[in-house]
Amino acid sequence: MFKLRTQGLLVASVTLLFVSCSATQAVNKPDESTSVKLSPSYETLTTHTPTDSNIAEQSLSLQQIMADPDWMGRQPIRPYWADDSAGVYYEQKRLGSPLRDLWIKDLGDETNGKKVNISTKHQDAYQRRVLDQHNKMAAWVFEGNVFIKDLETKTLKQLTKDNKKPYNLKFLNDGRLSFQSGDSFYAIDPFTGFYELLVTWSFADEPIGVTAPQDYIAEQQQKLIKVVALKRNHQEQKFQQQSLLEKTNSSLAPPSFYFAKGNETVEASLSPNGKWLIVAETKHSEWRDDGDIMPNYINEDGRISADKVRPRVADVTPKNEKLWLLNIEKHTKRALSYSDLPGFNEDVLASVKRENAAAKGQEYSINRLPRDIVLLRDWSWSQSAIQWHSDGDNVAIMLEAWDNKDRWLTSVDLATAKLKNQHRLHDDAWVNYDFNSFGWLHKSKALYYLSEESGYANLYLKPLNGEARALVSGQFEVNNLTLSQDDSFMYFKANKKHPGIYEIYRVAIQSLAVQELTNLNGMTDYQLSPDEQSLLLTHSTLTRPPELYVKNIGDENAKQITHTISQAFLDIDWIAPDIVPIPSSHTEQPIFSRVYAPKNANYEFDEKRKAVVFSHGAGYLQNAHLGWSAYFREYMFHNMLAQQGYVVLDMDYRASAGYGRDWRTAIYRQMGTPEIQDLQDGVNWLAENQHVDANRVGTYGGSYGGFMTFMAMFKSPELFKAGAALRPVSDWAHYNHGYTSNILNTPDIDPIAYERSSPIYFAEGLQKPLLINAPMVDSNVFFVDVVRLVQRFIELEKQNFETAIYPVESHGFVQPSSWLDEYRRIYKLFETNL
């Protein structure tokens, strides 16, 4: 069960109270006897594990931890409901194979699920299906072919068998099914099979009958030679005749719309009534330059290849996207101008530019040129940035500025072809690339959306011509929205009762009453059943990987329906880390952290302990939660270290996800400063509360965690005795644009931020032993990051570093032998130096 432990922390007397809440419950069912009392402060969540192990304790080895993870079990992935709400589909990896099979679990059958036969897989692989307005018909694409199913009669029909690669499926209001293929939309009548082109567009000059003479010679030729003039006349007549035929004869496919040559489609969206099309287009550009390559030394032909890779943030140029409104019936198109958006020409980076200009002895003047604006791209979205109301006469578009400082939720006046701002979200740091979901209520002209304007991702509702109001608000994050068909409820996932516990809730749209639907105390995701009576849950805990559960919305308990964790994994008495709110010396918020401590430690008599501080990757990621970590190998490694007397600290430092906007943006223009301050607070806490010798602490991490190792070892060399940096960033100017420009702007605008935040500029600060583990075919953090830093070390005559290279690995290691080699080196570093 969880118990509260202060461990010397000064905390408020009002705390989260957990009663009999198992963080490592048995695999067969979750413990649902937990009651939760909300409060503004938190104490340590201490786990006491009711073990289902067959042995008292098993010594862990690196060979087992870093082996192919199939030994742990093969968890269900990509689950979804059967269309009758009576069953659940999920995928499962085959043992010892990269292949996955589709399984179905009948909820009325207590036996295990059944594997879907590959010969009939098209009947069941409808995870991305779309429904008609009445929820009576469903359609999906399987291997490039369109299928449609009558949900009442269960009749399945294949509508296409071609190479058009259909996507963007949508039922039109008249019952036809539309889809996009290339720069065209088609519609099929599911009953008659009639198939037609609805609209098409091209990036080319619009055809004309004859072209005007290009120069004097051509002009005279056409004037003097009668046969040339006659041919041109005939050609013009034929062209006019064909144009008239296309305009007046309804049996023909519609003519094309034309856009500027050299441009390309970004996205297109057809209205449900089939009358309108929104097209976003931009100037065509290659996604990379010829010089954006990465040597790959291990290939099947025995030769070196030059793999194509992304550009660097320093090389990316701004992009602008233009919006068009097409009237399909009248065959007209009008541009949607951004000029009515508030702040469209605001110089939001003026202070940054002024600071950088002053550093060069220059002055900066305000620039009022229009900003580059594009469709918003949320990194976790499955939806489009263009959302039509079901009536087909109202559409909302979410836009973002290329400089990352503004997000606009707009509607479109179809009569005047003008954008109307419904909500502007401005952030002086950067607008989050998560928490941007939005859409329409089904039965009214009102938009719901997520926004961080309160400091946390909360849910709002705004009528088109009214004021916005909060549907769900508080100091917690709301996400994963599902609107009920009758607009009564919005279902969502949130960490409402504790930053590290995610449960499922729903809010009544009218009364704003919030109902907690799960109380599993871990990490829980959901899908609402088609009949809206049940939840399909993916639930995990600190010591148990995800399994599937089903819960009737009216019932108290959830029922586990998959049991995929291996007995070999269950037979290990895993240590569940405490979740500790470590006080911060820089913010009012604590730094939530996982703490792995040796069992049965007697601090009064034991010698002071050595410790390891792990830094998670990505920056914006949450790891100090009560669910199964994506860093499962590190979790097991930390168990092994704790078995051997180490204390391990895993901090959600500032920049991490789950704690609101201010925590997320603390690193703006100063990556590696707040995070290392938090690590310092963590080391101090270990010394004061975990009987740790502050002079025997090491650190390691990968990707962003590797970057943090560099910054700690270079800028605070007294903090750690040794460090390991895995697949690390050494110079942010060499990383990608989408991530880096949010936090540091771009190098041409803000070189101060890059030089302040990049470890390569502080390499002279290295004093303690450093291990660098670098994959050579890393398409995310390039190997050259390590190469350049090593050259700096050589020139600085540094001797206390080692580099291990992994010739066949990319950013995420695959081969167990690589994992084992990497962690053997990390373990040796700590054993030797701590």
mmCIF file with all atom_site columns, C-alpha atoms in Angstrom, residues 626-772:
data_model
loop_
_atom_site.group_PDB
_atom_site.id
_atom_site.type_symbol
_atom_site.label_atom_id
_atom_site.label_alt_id
_atom_site.label_comp_id
_atom_site.label_asym_id
_atom_site.label_entity_id
_atom_site.label_seq_id
_atom_site.pdbx_PDB_ins_code
_atom_site.Cartn_x
_atom_site.Cartn_y
_atom_site.Cartn_z
_atom_site.occupancy
_atom_site.B_iso_or_equiv
_atom_site.pdbx_formal_charge
_atom_site.auth_seq_id
_atom_site.auth_comp_id
_atom_site.auth_asym_id
_atom_site.auth_atom_id
_atom_site.pdbx_PDB_model_num
ATOM 1   C CA . LEU A 1 626 ? 2.870  6.131  -10.698 1.00 0.00 ? 626 LEU A CA 1
ATOM 2   C CA . GLY A 1 627 ? 2.627  4.195  -13.947 1.00 0.00 ? 627 GLY A CA 1
ATOM 3   C CA . TRP A 1 628 ? 4.968  1.940  -15.883 1.00 0.00 ? 628 TRP A CA 1
ATOM 4   C CA . SER A 1 629 ? 7.879  3.924  -17.267 1.00 0.00 ? 629 SER A CA 1
ATOM 5   C CA . ALA A 1 630 ? 8.935  3.962  -20.897 1.00 0.00 ? 630 ALA A CA 1
ATOM 6   C CA . TYR A 1 631 ? 12.406 3.744  -19.353 1.00 0.00 ? 631 TYR A CA 1
ATOM 7   C CA . PHE A 1 632 ? 11.770 0.165  -18.273 1.00 0.00 ? 632 PHE A CA 1
ATOM 8   C CA . ARG A 1 633 ? 15.385 -0.956 -18.706 1.00 0.00 ? 633 ARG A CA 1
ATOM 9   C CA . GLU A 1 634 ? 16.513 1.955  -16.558 1.00 0.00 ? 634 GLU A CA 1
ATOM 10  C CA . TYR A 1 635 ? 13.836 1.019  -13.996 1.00 0.00 ? 635 TYR A CA 1
ATOM 11  C CA . MET A 1 636 ? 15.312 -2.483 -13.750 1.00 0.00 ? 636 MET A CA 1
ATOM 12  C CA . PHE A 1 637 ? 18.876 -1.113 -13.684 1.00 0.00 ? 637 PHE A CA 1
ATOM 13  C CA . HIS A 1 638 ? 17.897 1.151  -10.807 1.00 0.00 ? 638 HIS A CA 1
ATOM 14  C CA . ASN A 1 639 ? 16.464 -1.881 -8.989  1.00 0.00 ? 639 ASN A CA 1
ATOM 15  C CA . MET A 1 640 ? 19.798 -3.637 -9.440  1.00 0.00 ? 640 MET A CA 1
ATOM 16  C CA . LEU A 1 641 ? 21.704 -0.646 -8.097  1.00 0.00 ? 641 LEU A CA 1
ATOM 17  C CA . ALA A 1 642 ? 19.382 -0.415 -5.076  1.00 0.00 ? 642 ALA A CA 1
ATOM 18  C CA . GLN A 1 643 ? 19.949 -4.111 -4.418  1.00 0.00 ? 643 GLN A CA 1
ATOM 19  C CA . GLN A 1 644 ? 23.653 -3.322 -4.245  1.00 0.00 ? 644 GLN A CA 1
ATOM 20  C CA . GLY A 1 645 ? 23.255 -0.462 -1.782  1.00 0.00 ? 645 GLY A CA 1
ATOM 21  C CA . TYR A 1 646 ? 22.933 2.530  -4.094  1.00 0.00 ? 646 TYR A CA 1
ATOM 22  C CA . VAL A 1 647 ? 20.232 5.159  -3.764  1.00 0.00 ? 647 VAL A CA 1
ATOM 23  C CA . VAL A 1 648 ? 18.873 6.218  -7.172  1.00 0.00 ? 648 VAL A CA 1
ATOM 24  C CA . LEU A 1 649 ? 17.148 9.540  -7.807  1.00 0.00 ? 649 LEU A CA 1
ATOM 25  C CA . ASP A 1 650 ? 15.058 10.118 -10.970 1.00 0.00 ? 650 ASP A CA 1
ATOM 26  C CA . MET A 1 651 ? 13.833 13.725 -11.080 1.00 0.00 ? 651 MET A CA 1
ATOM 27  C CA . ASP A 1 652 ? 11.151 15.479 -13.108 1.00 0.00 ? 652 ASP A CA 1
ATOM 28  C CA . TYR A 1 653 ? 13.348 18.570 -13.321 1.00 0.00 ? 653 TYR A CA 1
ATOM 29  C CA . ARG A 1 654 ? 12.026 21.882 -14.615 1.00 0.00 ? 654 ARG A CA 1
ATOM 30  C CA . ALA A 1 655 ? 11.162 21.407 -18.321 1.00 0.00 ? 655 ALA A CA 1
ATOM 31  C CA . SER A 1 656 ? 9.337  18.138 -17.566 1.00 0.00 ? 656 SER A CA 1
ATOM 32  C CA . ALA A 1 657 ? 5.717  17.461 -18.541 1.00 0.00 ? 657 ALA A CA 1
ATOM 33  C CA . GLY A 1 658 ? 2.766  17.182 -16.184 1.00 0.00 ? 658 GLY A CA 1
ATOM 34  C CA . TYR A 1 659 ? 3.352  20.235 -13.996 1.00 0.00 ? 659 TYR A CA 1
ATOM 35  C CA . GLY A 1 660 ? 1.979  23.160 -15.946 1.00 0.00 ? 660 GLY A CA 1
ATOM 36  C CA . ARG A 1 661 ? 3.186  25.906 -18.248 1.00 0.00 ? 661 ARG A CA 1
ATOM 37  C CA . ASP A 1 662 ? 5.675  27.642 -15.951 1.00 0.00 ? 662 ASP A CA 1
ATOM 38  C CA . TRP A 1 663 ? 7.497  24.379 -15.165 1.00 0.00 ? 663 TRP A CA 1
ATOM 39  C CA . ARG A 1 664 ? 7.606  23.601 -18.894 1.00 0.00 ? 664 ARG A CA 1
ATOM 40  C CA . THR A 1 665 ? 8.969  26.983 -19.989 1.00 0.00 ? 665 THR A CA 1
ATOM 41  C CA . ALA A 1 666 ? 11.509 27.549 -17.186 1.00 0.00 ? 666 ALA A CA 1
ATOM 42  C CA . ILE A 1 667 ? 14.242 26.553 -19.661 1.00 0.00 ? 667 ILE A CA 1
ATOM 43  C CA . TYR A 1 668 ? 13.341 29.185 -22.277 1.00 0.00 ? 668 TYR A CA 1
ATOM 44  C CA . ARG A 1 669 ? 16.607 30.604 -23.631 1.00 0.00 ? 669 ARG A CA 1
ATOM 45  C CA . GLN A 1 670 ? 18.578 28.913 -20.845 1.00 0.00 ? 670 GLN A CA 1
ATOM 46  C CA . MET A 1 671 ? 18.562 25.164 -21.341 1.00 0.00 ? 671 MET A CA 1
ATOM 47  C CA . GLY A 1 672 ? 20.739 23.419 -18.803 1.00 0.00 ? 672 GLY A CA 1
ATOM 48  C CA . THR A 1 673 ? 20.419 26.061 -16.088 1.00 0.00 ? 673 THR A CA 1
ATOM 49  C CA . PRO A 1 674 ? 17.149 25.381 -14.168 1.00 0.00 ? 674 PRO A CA 1
ATOM 50  C CA . GLU A 1 675 ? 17.542 21.641 -14.659 1.00 0.00 ? 675 GLU A CA 1
ATOM 51  C CA . ILE A 1 676 ? 21.014 21.547 -13.077 1.00 0.00 ? 676 ILE A CA 1
ATOM 52  C CA . GLN A 1 677 ? 19.779 23.724 -10.222 1.00 0.00 ? 677 GLN A CA 1
ATOM 53  C CA . ASP A 1 678 ? 17.128 21.062 -9.606  1.00 0.00 ? 678 ASP A CA 1
ATOM 54  C CA . LEU A 1 679 ? 19.742 18.297 -9.693  1.00 0.00 ? 679 LEU A CA 1
ATOM 55  C CA . GLN A 1 680 ? 21.694 20.244 -7.048  1.00 0.00 ? 680 GLN A CA 1
ATOM 56  C CA . ASP A 1 681 ? 18.569 20.337 -4.863  1.00 0.00 ? 681 ASP A CA 1
ATOM 57  C CA . GLY A 1 682 ? 18.214 16.619 -5.449  1.00 0.00 ? 682 GLY A CA 1
ATOM 58  C CA . VAL A 1 683 ? 21.762 15.838 -4.331  1.00 0.00 ? 683 VAL A CA 1
ATOM 59  C CA . ASN A 1 684 ? 21.297 18.009 -1.233  1.00 0.00 ? 684 ASN A CA 1
ATOM 60  C CA . TRP A 1 685 ? 18.073 16.160 -0.432  1.00 0.00 ? 685 TRP A CA 1
ATOM 61  C CA . LEU A 1 686 ? 19.788 12.795 -0.812  1.00 0.00 ? 686 LEU A CA 1
ATOM 62  C CA . ALA A 1 687 ? 22.485 13.843 1.648   1.00 0.00 ? 687 ALA A CA 1
ATOM 63  C CA . GLU A 1 688 ? 19.957 15.139 4.167   1.00 0.00 ? 688 GLU A CA 1
ATOM 64  C CA . ASN A 1 689 ? 17.298 12.435 3.869   1.00 0.00 ? 689 ASN A CA 1
ATOM 65  C CA . GLN A 1 690 ? 18.787 9.260  2.396   1.00 0.00 ? 690 GLN A CA 1
ATOM 66  C CA . HIS A 1 691 ? 22.083 8.908  4.285   1.00 0.00 ? 691 HIS A CA 1
ATOM 67  C CA . VAL A 1 692 ? 23.998 9.611  1.059   1.00 0.00 ? 692 VAL A CA 1
ATOM 68  C CA . ASP A 1 693 ? 27.567 10.834 0.894   1.00 0.00 ? 693 ASP A CA 1
ATOM 69  C CA . ALA A 1 694 ? 27.325 13.911 -1.341  1.00 0.00 ? 694 ALA A CA 1
ATOM 70  C CA . ASN A 1 695 ? 30.863 13.219 -2.549  1.00 0.00 ? 695 ASN A CA 1
ATOM 71  C CA . ARG A 1 696 ? 29.883 9.800  -3.900  1.00 0.00 ? 696 ARG A CA 1
ATOM 72  C CA . VAL A 1 697 ? 27.117 10.723 -6.339  1.00 0.00 ? 697 VAL A CA 1
ATOM 73  C CA . GLY A 1 698 ? 27.191 10.002 -10.060 1.00 0.00 ? 698 GLY A CA 1
ATOM 74  C CA . THR A 1 699 ? 24.808 10.931 -12.850 1.00 0.00 ? 699 THR A CA 1
ATOM 75  C CA . TYR A 1 700 ? 23.721 9.605  -16.225 1.00 0.00 ? 700 TYR A CA 1
ATOM 76  C CA . GLY A 1 701 ? 21.035 10.060 -18.847 1.00 0.00 ? 701 GLY A CA 1
ATOM 77  C CA . GLY A 1 702 ? 20.322 9.752  -22.544 1.00 0.00 ? 702 GLY A CA 1
ATOM 78  C CA . SER A 1 703 ? 19.412 12.280 -25.228 1.00 0.00 ? 703 SER A CA 1
ATOM 79  C CA . TYR A 1 704 ? 18.260 15.321 -23.219 1.00 0.00 ? 704 TYR A CA 1
ATOM 80  C CA . GLY A 1 705 ? 19.515 13.468 -20.159 1.00 0.00 ? 705 GLY A CA 1
ATOM 81  C CA . GLY A 1 706 ? 22.906 13.141 -21.848 1.00 0.00 ? 706 GLY A CA 1
ATOM 82  C CA . PHE A 1 707 ? 22.884 16.882 -22.501 1.00 0.00 ? 707 PHE A CA 1
ATOM 83  C CA . MET A 1 708 ? 22.161 17.433 -18.814 1.00 0.00 ? 708 MET A CA 1
ATOM 84  C CA . THR A 1 709 ? 25.089 15.214 -17.868 1.00 0.00 ? 709 THR A CA 1
ATOM 85  C CA . PHE A 1 710 ? 27.333 17.448 -19.976 1.00 0.00 ? 710 PHE A CA 1
ATOM 86  C CA . MET A 1 711 ? 25.982 20.665 -18.467 1.00 0.00 ? 711 MET A CA 1
ATOM 87  C CA . ALA A 1 712 ? 26.305 19.350 -14.903 1.00 0.00 ? 712 ALA A CA 1
ATOM 88  C CA . MET A 1 713 ? 29.837 18.025 -15.439 1.00 0.00 ? 713 MET A CA 1
ATOM 89  C CA . PHE A 1 714 ? 30.985 21.174 -17.263 1.00 0.00 ? 714 PHE A CA 1
ATOM 90  C CA . LYS A 1 715 ? 29.239 23.977 -15.355 1.00 0.00 ? 715 LYS A CA 1
ATOM 91  C CA . SER A 1 716 ? 28.929 22.438 -11.873 1.00 0.00 ? 716 SER A CA 1
ATOM 92  C CA . PRO A 1 717 ? 31.939 20.119 -11.711 1.00 0.00 ? 717 PRO A CA 1
ATOM 93  C CA . GLU A 1 718 ? 31.693 19.778 -7.936  1.00 0.00 ? 718 GLU A CA 1
ATOM 94  C CA . LEU A 1 719 ? 28.196 18.280 -8.124  1.00 0.00 ? 719 LEU A CA 1
ATOM 95  C CA . PHE A 1 720 ? 28.928 14.760 -9.407  1.00 0.00 ? 720 PHE A CA 1
ATOM 96  C CA . LYS A 1 721 ? 31.904 12.452 -9.000  1.00 0.00 ? 721 LYS A CA 1
ATOM 97  C CA . ALA A 1 722 ? 31.358 10.884 -12.460 1.00 0.00 ? 722 ALA A CA 1
ATOM 98  C CA . GLY A 1 723 ? 28.858 11.030 -15.279 1.00 0.00 ? 723 GLY A CA 1
ATOM 99  C CA . ALA A 1 724 ? 27.693 9.155  -18.353 1.00 0.00 ? 724 ALA A CA 1
ATOM 100 C CA . ALA A 1 725 ? 26.149 10.926 -21.352 1.00 0.00 ? 725 ALA A CA 1
ATOM 101 C CA . LEU A 1 726 ? 24.253 8.670  -23.756 1.00 0.00 ? 726 LEU A CA 1
ATOM 102 C CA . ARG A 1 727 ? 23.318 9.799  -27.327 1.00 0.00 ? 727 ARG A CA 1
ATOM 103 C CA . PRO A 1 728 ? 23.825 13.369 -26.082 1.00 0.00 ? 728 PRO A CA 1
ATOM 104 C CA . VAL A 1 729 ? 23.305 16.808 -27.599 1.00 0.00 ? 729 VAL A CA 1
ATOM 105 C CA . SER A 1 730 ? 26.439 18.944 -27.408 1.00 0.00 ? 730 SER A CA 1
ATOM 106 C CA . ASP A 1 731 ? 25.390 21.849 -29.647 1.00 0.00 ? 731 ASP A CA 1
ATOM 107 C CA . TRP A 1 732 ? 21.735 22.782 -30.058 1.00 0.00 ? 732 TRP A CA 1
ATOM 108 C CA . ALA A 1 733 ? 22.395 24.574 -33.363 1.00 0.00 ? 733 ALA A CA 1
ATOM 109 C CA . HIS A 1 734 ? 22.857 21.079 -34.844 1.00 0.00 ? 734 HIS A CA 1
ATOM 110 C CA . TYR A 1 735 ? 19.539 19.710 -33.532 1.00 0.00 ? 735 TYR A CA 1
ATOM 111 C CA . ASN A 1 736 ? 16.195 19.860 -35.349 1.00 0.00 ? 736 ASN A CA 1
ATOM 112 C CA . HIS A 1 737 ? 14.002 22.895 -35.905 1.00 0.00 ? 737 HIS A CA 1
ATOM 113 C CA . GLY A 1 738 ? 10.650 21.720 -34.557 1.00 0.00 ? 738 GLY A CA 1
ATOM 114 C CA . TYR A 1 739 ? 11.922 21.093 -31.035 1.00 0.00 ? 739 TYR A CA 1
ATOM 115 C CA . THR A 1 740 ? 14.810 23.517 -30.643 1.00 0.00 ? 740 THR A CA 1
ATOM 116 C CA . SER A 1 741 ? 13.282 26.675 -32.111 1.00 0.00 ? 741 SER A CA 1
ATOM 117 C CA . ASN A 1 742 ? 10.500 26.532 -29.523 1.00 0.00 ? 742 ASN A CA 1
ATOM 118 C CA . ILE A 1 743 ? 12.931 26.813 -26.644 1.00 0.00 ? 743 ILE A CA 1
ATOM 119 C CA . LEU A 1 744 ? 15.888 28.770 -28.055 1.00 0.00 ? 744 LEU A CA 1
ATOM 120 C CA . ASN A 1 745 ? 14.310 30.564 -31.043 1.00 0.00 ? 745 ASN A CA 1
ATOM 121 C CA . THR A 1 746 ? 16.677 30.187 -34.030 1.00 0.00 ? 746 THR A CA 1
ATOM 122 C CA . PRO A 1 747 ? 20.470 30.718 -34.150 1.00 0.00 ? 747 PRO A CA 1
ATOM 123 C CA . ASP A 1 748 ? 20.256 33.614 -36.601 1.00 0.00 ? 748 ASP A CA 1
ATOM 124 C CA . ILE A 1 749 ? 17.898 35.488 -34.258 1.00 0.00 ? 749 ILE A CA 1
ATOM 125 C CA . ASP A 1 750 ? 19.100 34.390 -30.830 1.00 0.00 ? 750 ASP A CA 1
ATOM 126 C CA . PRO A 1 751 ? 22.728 33.183 -30.820 1.00 0.00 ? 751 PRO A CA 1
ATOM 127 C CA . ILE A 1 752 ? 22.974 34.208 -27.163 1.00 0.00 ? 752 ILE A CA 1
ATOM 128 C CA . ALA A 1 753 ? 20.460 31.515 -26.197 1.00 0.00 ? 753 ALA A CA 1
ATOM 129 C CA . TYR A 1 754 ? 22.309 28.829 -28.179 1.00 0.00 ? 754 TYR A CA 1
ATOM 130 C CA . GLU A 1 755 ? 25.720 29.669 -26.777 1.00 0.00 ? 755 GLU A CA 1
ATOM 131 C CA . ARG A 1 756 ? 24.289 29.866 -23.260 1.00 0.00 ? 756 ARG A CA 1
ATOM 132 C CA . SER A 1 757 ? 22.615 26.469 -23.628 1.00 0.00 ? 757 SER A CA 1
ATOM 133 C CA . SER A 1 758 ? 25.080 24.328 -25.601 1.00 0.00 ? 758 SER A CA 1
ATOM 134 C CA . PRO A 1 759 ? 27.593 22.170 -23.667 1.00 0.00 ? 759 PRO A CA 1
ATOM 135 C CA . ILE A 1 760 ? 30.337 22.524 -26.300 1.00 0.00 ? 760 ILE A CA 1
ATOM 136 C CA . TYR A 1 761 ? 30.877 26.129 -25.160 1.00 0.00 ? 761 TYR A CA 1
ATOM 137 C CA . PHE A 1 762 ? 31.652 24.952 -21.600 1.00 0.00 ? 762 PHE A CA 1
ATOM 138 C CA . ALA A 1 763 ? 33.831 21.916 -22.343 1.00 0.00 ? 763 ALA A CA 1
ATOM 139 C CA . GLU A 1 764 ? 36.781 23.454 -20.524 1.00 0.00 ? 764 GLU A CA 1
ATOM 140 C CA . GLY A 1 765 ? 34.876 22.894 -17.267 1.00 0.00 ? 765 GLY A CA 1
ATOM 141 C CA . LEU A 1 766 ? 35.236 19.093 -17.351 1.00 0.00 ? 766 LEU A CA 1
ATOM 142 C CA . GLN A 1 767 ? 37.106 17.906 -14.236 1.00 0.00 ? 767 GLN A CA 1
ATOM 143 C CA . LYS A 1 768 ? 35.618 14.513 -13.318 1.00 0.00 ? 768 LYS A CA 1
ATOM 144 C CA . PRO A 1 769 ? 35.449 11.179 -15.211 1.00 0.00 ? 769 PRO A CA 1
ATOM 145 C CA . LEU A 1 770 ? 33.030 11.297 -18.133 1.00 0.00 ? 770 LEU A CA 1
ATOM 146 C CA . LEU A 1 771 ? 31.726 8.428  -20.284 1.00 0.00 ? 771 LEU A CA 1
ATOM 147 C CA . ILE A 1 772 ? 30.145 9.250  -23.664 1.00 0.00 ? 772 ILE A CA 1
#
